[in-house]
PDB file of C-alpha atoms and ligand atoms in Angstrom:
ATOM      1  CA  MET M   2      83.565  93.088  80.612  1.00  0.00           C
ATOM      2  CA  ARG M   3      86.644  93.738  79.482  1.00  0.00           C
ATOM      3  CA  HIS M   4      87.337  96.204  82.748  1.00  0.00           C
ATOM      4  CA  VAL M   5      87.094  93.094  85.137  1.00  0.00           C
ATOM      5  CA  ALA M   6      89.155  91.466  83.429  1.00  0.00           C
ATOM      6  CA  LEU M   7      91.903  93.700  83.387  1.00  0.00           C
ATOM      7  CA  LEU M   8      91.288  94.117  87.298  1.00  0.00           C
ATOM      8  CA  GLY M   9      91.833  90.501  87.205  1.00  0.00           C
ATOM      9  CA  GLY M  10      95.300  91.082  85.532  1.00  0.00           C
ATOM     10  CA  LEU M  11      96.900  93.941  88.430  1.00  0.00           C
ATOM     11  CA  PRO M  12      97.413  91.760  91.690  1.00  0.00           C
ATOM     12  CA  GLY M  13      98.626  94.263  93.585  1.00  0.00           C
ATOM     13  CA  ASN M  14      96.686  97.235  92.105  1.00  0.00           C
ATOM     14  CA  LEU M  15      94.225  98.441  94.021  1.00  0.00           C
ATOM     15  CA  ILE M  16      91.207 100.262  92.573  1.00  0.00           C
ATOM     16  CA  ALA M  17      88.897 102.578  94.341  1.00  0.00           C
ATOM     17  CA  PRO M  18      85.507 100.054  95.384  1.00  0.00           C
ATOM     18  CA  ALA M  19      83.923 103.247  94.181  1.00  0.00           C
ATOM     19  CA  VAL M  20      85.799 102.656  90.664  1.00  0.00           C
ATOM     20  CA  LEU M  21      85.321  99.145  90.479  1.00  0.00           C
ATOM     21  CA  ALA M  22      81.006  99.254  91.344  1.00  0.00           C
ATOM     22  CA  THR M  23      81.602 102.432  88.217  1.00  0.00           C
ATOM     23  CA  ALA M  24      82.668  99.533  86.546  1.00  0.00           C
ATOM     24  CA  LEU M  25      80.451  97.083  87.167  1.00  0.00           C
ATOM     25  CA  LEU M  26      77.368  98.753  86.994  1.00  0.00           C
ATOM     26  CA  ALA M  27      77.819 100.666  83.500  1.00  0.00           C
ATOM     27  CA  PRO M  28      79.560  99.048  80.976  1.00  0.00           C
ATOM     28  CA  VAL M  29      80.921 101.129  78.010  1.00  0.00           C
ATOM     29  CA  PRO M  30      81.223 100.300  74.524  1.00  0.00           C
ATOM     30  CA  SER M  31      84.338  97.916  73.633  1.00  0.00           C
ATOM     31  CA  ALA M  32      85.758 100.528  71.943  1.00  0.00           C
ATOM     32  CA  TYR M  33      86.371 102.794  75.173  1.00  0.00           C
ATOM     33  CA  ALA M  34      88.698 101.685  77.746  1.00  0.00           C
ATOM     34  CA  HIS M  35      89.891 103.555  81.870  1.00  0.00           C
ATOM     35  CA  ALA M  36      93.210 104.383  82.140  1.00  0.00           C
ATOM     36  CA  PHE M  37      94.987 101.217  84.353  1.00  0.00           C
ATOM     37  CA  LEU M  38      98.394 101.125  85.603  1.00  0.00           C
ATOM     38  CA  GLU M  39      99.646  98.552  83.959  1.00  0.00           C
ATOM     39  CA  ARG M  40     103.337  98.510  84.294  1.00  0.00           C
ATOM     40  CA  ALA M  41     104.999 101.135  87.045  1.00  0.00           C
ATOM     41  CA  SER M  42     108.820 102.456  87.595  1.00  0.00           C
ATOM     42  CA  PRO M  43     109.352 101.762  90.215  1.00  0.00           C
ATOM     43  CA  PRO M  44     107.600  98.948  89.689  1.00  0.00           C
ATOM     44  CA  VAL M  45     104.625  97.604  92.193  1.00  0.00           C
ATOM     45  CA  GLY M  46     105.205  96.241  95.546  1.00  0.00           C
ATOM     46  CA  SER M  47     109.013  96.957  94.570  1.00  0.00           C
ATOM     47  CA  GLU M  48     112.101  97.072  97.249  1.00  0.00           C
ATOM     48  CA  ILE M  49     114.435  99.062  95.359  1.00  0.00           C
ATOM     49  CA  ALA M  50     117.829  99.651  96.928  1.00  0.00           C
ATOM     50  CA  ALA M  51     118.375 103.725  96.423  1.00  0.00           C
ATOM     51  CA  SER M  52     116.325 106.405  96.305  1.00  0.00           C
ATOM     52  CA  PRO M  53     114.460 106.580  93.328  1.00  0.00           C
ATOM     53  CA  PRO M  54     114.272 109.781  90.716  1.00  0.00           C
ATOM     54  CA  GLU M  55     110.872 109.546  89.770  1.00  0.00           C
ATOM     55  CA  VAL M  56     107.401 107.749  89.927  1.00  0.00           C
ATOM     56  CA  SER M  57     107.055 106.622  86.608  1.00  0.00           C
ATOM     57  CA  ILE M  58     103.489 104.947  85.026  1.00  0.00           C
ATOM     58  CA  ILE M  59     101.950 103.956  82.135  1.00  0.00           C
ATOM     59  CA  PHE M  60      98.682 103.436  81.773  1.00  0.00           C
ATOM     60  CA  THR M  61      96.298 101.547  79.047  1.00  0.00           C
ATOM     61  CA  GLU M  62      94.983 104.138  77.696  1.00  0.00           C
ATOM     62  CA  GLY M  63      96.411 107.850  77.151  1.00  0.00           C
ATOM     63  CA  VAL M  64      95.920 109.718  79.991  1.00  0.00           C
ATOM     64  CA  GLU M  65      95.353 114.289  80.068  1.00  0.00           C
ATOM     65  CA  PRO M  66      98.205 115.731  81.741  1.00  0.00           C
ATOM     66  CA  LEU M  67      96.695 119.003  83.259  1.00  0.00           C
ATOM     67  CA  PHE M  68      93.425 116.393  84.738  1.00  0.00           C
ATOM     68  CA  SER M  69      95.814 113.505  85.944  1.00  0.00           C
ATOM     69  CA  LYS M  70      98.098 113.390  89.019  1.00  0.00           C
ATOM     70  CA  ILE M  71     100.520 111.039  90.904  1.00  0.00           C
ATOM     71  CA  GLU M  72     100.653 111.496  94.330  1.00  0.00           C
ATOM     72  CA  VAL M  73     103.632 109.608  96.902  1.00  0.00           C
ATOM     73  CA  ASP M  74     102.917 109.504 100.371  1.00  0.00           C
ATOM     74  CA  GLY M  75     105.592 108.641 103.426  1.00  0.00           C
ATOM     75  CA  ALA M  76     104.865 106.262 106.469  1.00  0.00           C
ATOM     76  CA  ASP M  77     103.582 108.928 108.698  1.00  0.00           C
ATOM     77  CA  GLY M  78     100.483 109.362 105.362  1.00  0.00           C
ATOM     78  CA  ALA M  79     102.421 112.695 104.727  1.00  0.00           C
ATOM     79  CA  ALA M  80     102.036 113.862 101.231  1.00  0.00           C
ATOM     80  CA  ILE M  81     105.972 114.064  99.934  1.00  0.00           C
ATOM     81  CA  ALA M  82     106.821 117.739  98.549  1.00  0.00           C
ATOM     82  CA  THR M  83     107.007 116.253  94.729  1.00  0.00           C
ATOM     83  CA  GLY M  84     108.489 117.994  91.720  1.00  0.00           C
ATOM     84  CA  LYS M  85     107.467 118.394  88.457  1.00  0.00           C
ATOM     85  CA  GLN M  86     105.114 115.989  86.440  1.00  0.00           C
ATOM     86  CA  HIS M  87     104.740 115.645  83.009  1.00  0.00           C
ATOM     87  CA  VAL M  88     103.274 113.667  80.161  1.00  0.00           C
ATOM     88  CA  ALA M  89     106.356 111.669  78.969  1.00  0.00           C
ATOM     89  CA  PRO M  90     106.476 113.826  75.233  1.00  0.00           C
ATOM     90  CA  ASP M  91     106.862 110.399  72.895  1.00  0.00           C
ATOM     91  CA  ASN M  92     103.637 108.497  75.154  1.00  0.00           C
ATOM     92  CA  ASN M  93     100.540 110.262  76.659  1.00  0.00           C
ATOM     93  CA  ARG M  94     100.159 107.004  78.449  1.00  0.00           C
ATOM     94  CA  ARG M  95     103.210 107.590  80.576  1.00  0.00           C
ATOM     95  CA  LEU M  96     102.541 110.131  83.221  1.00  0.00           C
ATOM     96  CA  ILE M  97     106.130 110.955  85.017  1.00  0.00           C
ATOM     97  CA  ILE M  98     106.775 113.063  88.380  1.00  0.00           C
ATOM     98  CA  GLU M  99     110.422 114.239  89.504  1.00  0.00           C
ATOM     99  CA  LEU M 100     110.666 112.843  93.329  1.00  0.00           C
ATOM    100  CA  PRO M 101     113.584 114.736  96.224  1.00  0.00           C
ATOM    101  CA  LYS M 102     115.555 111.575  97.909  1.00  0.00           C
ATOM    102  CA  LEU M 103     113.828 109.561  99.647  1.00  0.00           C
ATOM    103  CA  PRO M 104     114.765 107.969 102.818  1.00  0.00           C
ATOM    104  CA  PRO M 105     115.073 104.114 103.689  1.00  0.00           C
ATOM    105  CA  GLY M 106     110.509 103.969 104.311  1.00  0.00           C
ATOM    106  CA  THR M 107     107.642 102.421 102.381  1.00  0.00           C
ATOM    107  CA  TYR M 108     105.716 104.663 100.087  1.00  0.00           C
ATOM    108  CA  THR M 109     102.010 104.723  98.450  1.00  0.00           C
ATOM    109  CA  VAL M 110     102.078 106.290  94.852  1.00  0.00           C
ATOM    110  CA  ILE M 111      98.360 107.182  94.468  1.00  0.00           C
ATOM    111  CA  TRP M 112      97.232 108.513  91.069  1.00  0.00           C
ATOM    112  CA  HIS M 113      93.591 109.666  89.900  1.00  0.00           C
ATOM    113  CA  VAL M 114      93.782 110.160  85.749  1.00  0.00           C
ATOM    114  CA  THR M 115      91.378 111.029  83.146  1.00  0.00           C
ATOM    115  CA  SER M 116      91.700 108.826  80.536  1.00  0.00           C
ATOM    116  CA  VAL M 117      91.667 111.031  76.279  1.00  0.00           C
ATOM    117  CA  ASP M 118      88.302 109.099  76.364  1.00  0.00           C
ATOM    118  CA  THR M 119      87.751 111.090  79.682  1.00  0.00           C
ATOM    119  CA  HIS M 120      86.950 108.856  81.751  1.00  0.00           C
ATOM    120  CA  LYS M 121      88.394 108.646  85.829  1.00  0.00           C
ATOM    121  CA  THR M 122      89.723 106.782  87.653  1.00  0.00           C
ATOM    122  CA  GLU M 123      92.081 106.118  90.476  1.00  0.00           C
ATOM    123  CA  GLY M 124      94.024 103.496  92.337  1.00  0.00           C
ATOM    124  CA  ASN M 125      97.756 102.597  94.380  1.00  0.00           C
ATOM    125  CA  TYR M 126     101.104 101.218  95.234  1.00  0.00           C
ATOM    126  CA  ARG M 127     103.251 100.734  97.178  1.00  0.00           C
ATOM    127  CA  PHE M 128     106.933 100.875  97.109  1.00  0.00           C
ATOM    128  CA  THR M 129     109.890 100.261  99.739  1.00  0.00           C
ATOM    129  CA  VAL M 130     113.454 102.177  99.703  1.00  0.00           C
ATOM    130  CA  THR M 131     115.457 100.157 101.488  1.00  0.00           C
ATOM    131  CA  HIS M 132     119.464 102.245 101.647  1.00  0.00           C
TER     132      HIS M 132
HETATM  133 CU1   CU J 460      87.511 104.641  80.001  1.00  0.00          CU
END
């Protein structure tokens, strides 16, 4: 049950119940693994002093850029008008989206990705801009 172990190792990373249920009910061969958030910038749950230029998430598996999306919502729940999104040329596990200048506040990053093994996963996390 590698997926369960991954979930347990990601404090603060919320996985949609549907995805969790799928992972529990339909174990996949151990050669496959879903793409879950491994590391993010700004970090999960962080408070940062200045508006970040981009959101960058490194997943546990490579992701398909055409079928993967990062959305950033403001405190009012409305989506921020983000800029270009791309996968890092040297690392297909890293998905990046450019941000406009963000005023102070708490933001929710919502990600939906399809990994190179075609499995879909999603999750979200928050960060706060303090100045
Ligand atoms: Cu998978």
